[in-house]
PDB file of C-alpha atoms in Angstrom:
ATOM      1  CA  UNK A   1     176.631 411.292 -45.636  1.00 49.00           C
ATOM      2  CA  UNK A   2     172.853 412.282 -46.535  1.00 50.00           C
ATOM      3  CA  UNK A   3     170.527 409.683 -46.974  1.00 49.00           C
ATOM      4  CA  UNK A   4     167.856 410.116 -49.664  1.00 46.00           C
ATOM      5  CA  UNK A   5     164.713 409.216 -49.496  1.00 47.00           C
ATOM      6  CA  UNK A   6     162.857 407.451 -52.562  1.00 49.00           C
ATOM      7  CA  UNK A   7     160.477 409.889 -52.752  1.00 46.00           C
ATOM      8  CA  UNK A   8     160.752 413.694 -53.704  1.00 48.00           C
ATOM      9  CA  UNK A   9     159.291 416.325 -51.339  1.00 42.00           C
ATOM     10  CA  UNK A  10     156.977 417.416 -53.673  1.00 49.00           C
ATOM     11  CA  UNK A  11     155.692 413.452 -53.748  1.00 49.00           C
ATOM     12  CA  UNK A  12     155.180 413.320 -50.057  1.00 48.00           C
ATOM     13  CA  UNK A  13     151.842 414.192 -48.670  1.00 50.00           C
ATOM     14  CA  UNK A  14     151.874 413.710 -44.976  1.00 54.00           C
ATOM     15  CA  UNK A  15     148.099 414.044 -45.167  1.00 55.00           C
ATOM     16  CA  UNK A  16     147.340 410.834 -47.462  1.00 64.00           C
ATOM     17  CA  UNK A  17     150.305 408.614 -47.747  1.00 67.00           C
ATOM     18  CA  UNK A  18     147.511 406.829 -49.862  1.00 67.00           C
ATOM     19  CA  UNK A  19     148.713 408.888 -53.388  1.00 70.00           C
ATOM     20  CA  UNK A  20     152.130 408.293 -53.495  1.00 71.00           C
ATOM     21  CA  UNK A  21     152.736 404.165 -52.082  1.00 75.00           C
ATOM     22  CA  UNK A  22     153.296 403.213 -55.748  1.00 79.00           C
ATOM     23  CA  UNK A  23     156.217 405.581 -56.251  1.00 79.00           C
ATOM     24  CA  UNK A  24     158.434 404.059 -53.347  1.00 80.00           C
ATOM     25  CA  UNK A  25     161.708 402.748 -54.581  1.00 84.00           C
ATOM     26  CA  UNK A  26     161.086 398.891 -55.626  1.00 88.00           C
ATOM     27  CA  UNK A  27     157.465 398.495 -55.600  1.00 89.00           C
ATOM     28  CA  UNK A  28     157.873 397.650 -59.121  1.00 91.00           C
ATOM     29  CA  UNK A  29     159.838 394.343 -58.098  1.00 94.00           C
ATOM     30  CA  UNK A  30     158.021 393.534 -55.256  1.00 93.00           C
ATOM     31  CA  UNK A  31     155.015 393.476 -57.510  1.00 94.00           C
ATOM     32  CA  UNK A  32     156.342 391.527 -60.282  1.00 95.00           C
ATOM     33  CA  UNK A  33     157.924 389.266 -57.592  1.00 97.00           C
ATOM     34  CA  UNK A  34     154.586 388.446 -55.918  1.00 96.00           C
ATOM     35  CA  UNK A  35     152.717 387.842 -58.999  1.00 96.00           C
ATOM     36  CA  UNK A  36     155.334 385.528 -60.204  1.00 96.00           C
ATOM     37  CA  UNK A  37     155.723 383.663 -56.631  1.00 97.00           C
ATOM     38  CA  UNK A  38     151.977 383.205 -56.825  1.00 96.00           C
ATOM     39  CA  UNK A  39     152.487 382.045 -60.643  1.00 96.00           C
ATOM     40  CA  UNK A  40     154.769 379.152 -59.269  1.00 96.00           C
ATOM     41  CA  UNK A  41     153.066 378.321 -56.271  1.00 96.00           C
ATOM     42  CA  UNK A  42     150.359 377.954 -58.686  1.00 95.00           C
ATOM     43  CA  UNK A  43     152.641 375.754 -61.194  1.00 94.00           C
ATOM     44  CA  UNK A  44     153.991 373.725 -58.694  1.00 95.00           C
ATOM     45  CA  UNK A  45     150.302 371.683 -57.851  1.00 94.00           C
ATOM     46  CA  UNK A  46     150.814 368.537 -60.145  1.00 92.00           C
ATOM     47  CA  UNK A  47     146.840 368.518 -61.369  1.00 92.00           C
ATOM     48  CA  UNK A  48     147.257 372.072 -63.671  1.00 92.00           C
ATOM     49  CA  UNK A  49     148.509 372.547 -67.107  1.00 90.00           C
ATOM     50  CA  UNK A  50     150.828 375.406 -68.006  1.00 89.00           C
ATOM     51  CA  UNK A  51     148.203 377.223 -69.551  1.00 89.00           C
ATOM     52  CA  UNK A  52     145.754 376.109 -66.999  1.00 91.00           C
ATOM     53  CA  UNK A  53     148.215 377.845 -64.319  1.00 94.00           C
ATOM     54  CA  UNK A  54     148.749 381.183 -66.784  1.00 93.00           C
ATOM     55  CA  UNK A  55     145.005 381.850 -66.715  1.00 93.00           C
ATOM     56  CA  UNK A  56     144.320 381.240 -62.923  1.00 95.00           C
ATOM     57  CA  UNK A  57     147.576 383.926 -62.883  1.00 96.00           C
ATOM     58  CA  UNK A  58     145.933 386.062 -64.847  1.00 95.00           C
ATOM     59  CA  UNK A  59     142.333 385.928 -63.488  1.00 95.00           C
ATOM     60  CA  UNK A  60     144.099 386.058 -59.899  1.00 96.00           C
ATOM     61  CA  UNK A  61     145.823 389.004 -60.404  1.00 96.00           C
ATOM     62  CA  UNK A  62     142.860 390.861 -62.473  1.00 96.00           C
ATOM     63  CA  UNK A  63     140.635 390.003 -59.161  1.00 96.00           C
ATOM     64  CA  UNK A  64     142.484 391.050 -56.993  1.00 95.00           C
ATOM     65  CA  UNK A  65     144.300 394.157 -58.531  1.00 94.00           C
ATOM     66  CA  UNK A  66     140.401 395.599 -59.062  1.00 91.00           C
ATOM     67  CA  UNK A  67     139.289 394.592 -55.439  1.00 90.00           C
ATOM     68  CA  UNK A  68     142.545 396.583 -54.031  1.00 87.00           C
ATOM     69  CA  UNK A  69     142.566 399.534 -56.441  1.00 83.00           C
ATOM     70  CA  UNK A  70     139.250 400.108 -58.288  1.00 80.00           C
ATOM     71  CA  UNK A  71     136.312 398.514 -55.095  1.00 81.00           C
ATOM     72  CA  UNK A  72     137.918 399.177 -51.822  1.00 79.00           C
ATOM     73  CA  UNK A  73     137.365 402.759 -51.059  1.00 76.00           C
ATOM     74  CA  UNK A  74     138.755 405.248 -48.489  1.00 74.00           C
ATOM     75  CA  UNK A  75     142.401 405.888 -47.122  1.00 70.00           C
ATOM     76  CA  UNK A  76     144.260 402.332 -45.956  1.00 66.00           C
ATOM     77  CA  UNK A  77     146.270 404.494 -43.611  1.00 64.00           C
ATOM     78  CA  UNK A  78     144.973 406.724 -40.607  1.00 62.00           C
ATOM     79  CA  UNK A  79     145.253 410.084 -42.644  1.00 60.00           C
ATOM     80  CA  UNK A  80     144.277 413.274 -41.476  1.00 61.00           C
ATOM     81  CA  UNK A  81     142.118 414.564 -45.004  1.00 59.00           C
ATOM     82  CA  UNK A  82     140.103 411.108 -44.474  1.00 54.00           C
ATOM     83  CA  UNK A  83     137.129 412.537 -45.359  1.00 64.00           C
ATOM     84  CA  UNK A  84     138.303 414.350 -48.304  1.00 67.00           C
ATOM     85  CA  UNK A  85     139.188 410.812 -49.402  1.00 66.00           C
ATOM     86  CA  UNK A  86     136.377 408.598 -48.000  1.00 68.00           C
ATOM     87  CA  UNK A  87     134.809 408.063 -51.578  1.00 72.00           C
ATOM     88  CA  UNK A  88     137.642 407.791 -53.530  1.00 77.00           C
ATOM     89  CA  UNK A  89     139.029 404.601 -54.349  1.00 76.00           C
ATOM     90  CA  UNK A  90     142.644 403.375 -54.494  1.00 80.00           C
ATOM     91  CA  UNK A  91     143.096 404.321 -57.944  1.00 77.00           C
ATOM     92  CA  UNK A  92     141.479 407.539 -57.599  1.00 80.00           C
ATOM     93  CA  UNK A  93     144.251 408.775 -54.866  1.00 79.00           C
ATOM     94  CA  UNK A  94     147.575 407.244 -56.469  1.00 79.00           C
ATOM     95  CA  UNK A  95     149.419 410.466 -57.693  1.00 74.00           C
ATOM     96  CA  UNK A  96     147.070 412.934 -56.825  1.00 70.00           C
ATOM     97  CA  UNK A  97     144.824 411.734 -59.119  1.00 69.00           C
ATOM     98  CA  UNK A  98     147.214 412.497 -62.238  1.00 75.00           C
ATOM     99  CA  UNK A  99     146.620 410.759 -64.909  1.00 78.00           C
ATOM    100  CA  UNK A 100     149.105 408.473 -66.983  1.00 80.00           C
ATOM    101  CA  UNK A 101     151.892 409.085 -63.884  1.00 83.00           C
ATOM    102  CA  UNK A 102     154.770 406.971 -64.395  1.00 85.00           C
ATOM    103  CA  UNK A 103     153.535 404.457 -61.656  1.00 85.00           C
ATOM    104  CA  UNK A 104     149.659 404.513 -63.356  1.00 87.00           C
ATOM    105  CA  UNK A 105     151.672 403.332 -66.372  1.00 90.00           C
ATOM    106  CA  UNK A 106     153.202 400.418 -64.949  1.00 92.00           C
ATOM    107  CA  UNK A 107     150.095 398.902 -63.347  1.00 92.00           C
ATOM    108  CA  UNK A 108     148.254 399.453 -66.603  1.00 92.00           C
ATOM    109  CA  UNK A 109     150.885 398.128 -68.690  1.00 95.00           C
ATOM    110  CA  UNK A 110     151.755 394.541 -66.777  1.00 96.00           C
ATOM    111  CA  UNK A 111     148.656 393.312 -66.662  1.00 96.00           C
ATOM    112  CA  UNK A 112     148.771 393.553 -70.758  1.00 96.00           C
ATOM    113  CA  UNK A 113     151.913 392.219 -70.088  1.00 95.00           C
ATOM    114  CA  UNK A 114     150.458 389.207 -68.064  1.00 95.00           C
ATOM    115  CA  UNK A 115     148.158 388.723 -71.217  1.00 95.00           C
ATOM    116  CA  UNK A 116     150.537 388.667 -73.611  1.00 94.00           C
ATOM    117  CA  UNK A 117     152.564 385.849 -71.608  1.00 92.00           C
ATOM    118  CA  UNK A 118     149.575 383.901 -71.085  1.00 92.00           C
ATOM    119  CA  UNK A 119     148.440 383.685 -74.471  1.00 91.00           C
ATOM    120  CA  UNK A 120     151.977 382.292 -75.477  1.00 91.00           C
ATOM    121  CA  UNK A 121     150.742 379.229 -73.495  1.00 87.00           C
ATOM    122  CA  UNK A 122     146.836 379.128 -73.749  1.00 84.00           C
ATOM    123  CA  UNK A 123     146.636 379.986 -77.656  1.00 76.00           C
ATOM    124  CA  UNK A 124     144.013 382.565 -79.862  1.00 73.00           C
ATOM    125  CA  UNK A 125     141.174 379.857 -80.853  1.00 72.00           C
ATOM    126  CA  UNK A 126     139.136 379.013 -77.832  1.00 81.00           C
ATOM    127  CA  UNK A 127     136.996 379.485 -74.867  1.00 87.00           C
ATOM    128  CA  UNK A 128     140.066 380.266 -72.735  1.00 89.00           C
ATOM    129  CA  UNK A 129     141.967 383.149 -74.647  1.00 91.00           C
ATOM    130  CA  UNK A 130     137.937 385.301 -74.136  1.00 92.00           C
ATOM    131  CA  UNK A 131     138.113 384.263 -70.806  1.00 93.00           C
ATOM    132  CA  UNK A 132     142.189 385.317 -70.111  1.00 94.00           C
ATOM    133  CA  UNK A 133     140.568 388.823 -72.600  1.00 94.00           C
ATOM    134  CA  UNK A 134     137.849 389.273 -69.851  1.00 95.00           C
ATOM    135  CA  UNK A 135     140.412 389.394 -66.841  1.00 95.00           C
ATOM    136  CA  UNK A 136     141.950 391.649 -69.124  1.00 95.00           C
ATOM    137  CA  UNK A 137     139.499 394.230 -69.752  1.00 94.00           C
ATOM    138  CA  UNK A 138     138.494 393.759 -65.783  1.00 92.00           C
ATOM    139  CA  UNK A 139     142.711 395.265 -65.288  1.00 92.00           C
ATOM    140  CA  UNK A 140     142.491 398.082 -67.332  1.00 91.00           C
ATOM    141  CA  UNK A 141     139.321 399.095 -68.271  1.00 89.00           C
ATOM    142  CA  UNK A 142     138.950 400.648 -65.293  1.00 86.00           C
ATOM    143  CA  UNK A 143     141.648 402.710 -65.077  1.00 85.00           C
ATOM    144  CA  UNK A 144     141.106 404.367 -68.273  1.00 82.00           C
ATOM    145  CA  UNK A 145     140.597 408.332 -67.640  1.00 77.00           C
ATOM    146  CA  UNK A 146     137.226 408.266 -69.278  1.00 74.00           C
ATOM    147  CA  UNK A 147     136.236 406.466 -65.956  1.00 69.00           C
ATOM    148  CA  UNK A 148     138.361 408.396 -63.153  1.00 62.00           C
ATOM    149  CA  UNK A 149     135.398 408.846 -60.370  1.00 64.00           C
ATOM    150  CA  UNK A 150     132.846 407.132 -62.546  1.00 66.00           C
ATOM    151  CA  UNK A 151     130.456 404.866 -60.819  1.00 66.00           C
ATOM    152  CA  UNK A 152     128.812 401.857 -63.249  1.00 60.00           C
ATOM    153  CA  UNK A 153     124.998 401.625 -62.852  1.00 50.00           C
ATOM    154  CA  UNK A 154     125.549 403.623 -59.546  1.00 54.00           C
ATOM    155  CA  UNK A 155     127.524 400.445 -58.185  1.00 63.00           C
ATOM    156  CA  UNK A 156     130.093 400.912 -55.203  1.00 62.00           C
ATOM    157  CA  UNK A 157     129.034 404.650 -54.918  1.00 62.00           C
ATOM    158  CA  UNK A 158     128.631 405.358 -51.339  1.00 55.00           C
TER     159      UNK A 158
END
């Protein structure tokens, strides 16, 4: 019996495995599984509140989803079309650069997702729900089209 593969042939690119990572079969519970194990590892230290432990979540995961996908440029594997990618961030490459792909839409919509769970816990009225907003806008501001190769104030652009 064949075995299939997860991805399609036309979602393979030998050159830059870099685009298509996202579209493997389960990355969408592996990632909702790590950000929840780091959730309880974070729940299970005695000296943090519930909604002390949904905003470091949150914050966490905004940090270090825009490291990985929207600072860190280049190709993470040894491609052959390096160069073509060498400027390009993580973000840039996923899906060939096509924009609102069905994996694009899952890592904008969880960290909304992530928001909306932590607010159930932290509340509307104070200093914490603009600081759980801010780790919002830092998830998916970014990955808006209107800034698809766009550089802030020249920042990260070599």
């Amino acid at each position: 019996r064949e075995q299939r593969s997860a991805m399609t042939k036309e979602d393979r690119n030998p050159l830059n495995p870099n685009e298509t990572w996202v579209n493997t079969k389960g990355f969408a519970l592996w990632y909702v599984f790590t950000v929840l194990a780091g959730h309880l590892m974070l729940l299970s230290l005695p000296f943090f509140s519930t909604s002390t432990v949904w905003t470091l979540t949150n914050g966490a995961h905004a940090v270090v989803s825009f490291i990985f996908l929207h600072w860190i440029k280049g190709a993470a594997f040894v491609t052959f079309d390096a160069d073509e990618h060498a400027l390009l961030t993580q973000w840039e490459q996923l899906d060939h650069g096509e924009q609102f792909s069905t994996s694009r839409k899952f890592l904008i919509v969880f960290p909304i997702g992530l928001f909306l769970l932590s607010m159930l816990y932290v509340g509307h009225g104070n200093l914490v729900f603009y600081l759980n907003l801010a780790f919002l806008a830092l998830s998916v501001v970014p990955k808006l089209p209107m800034f698809h190769k766009v550089r802030l104030f020249d920042i990260n652009k070599y």
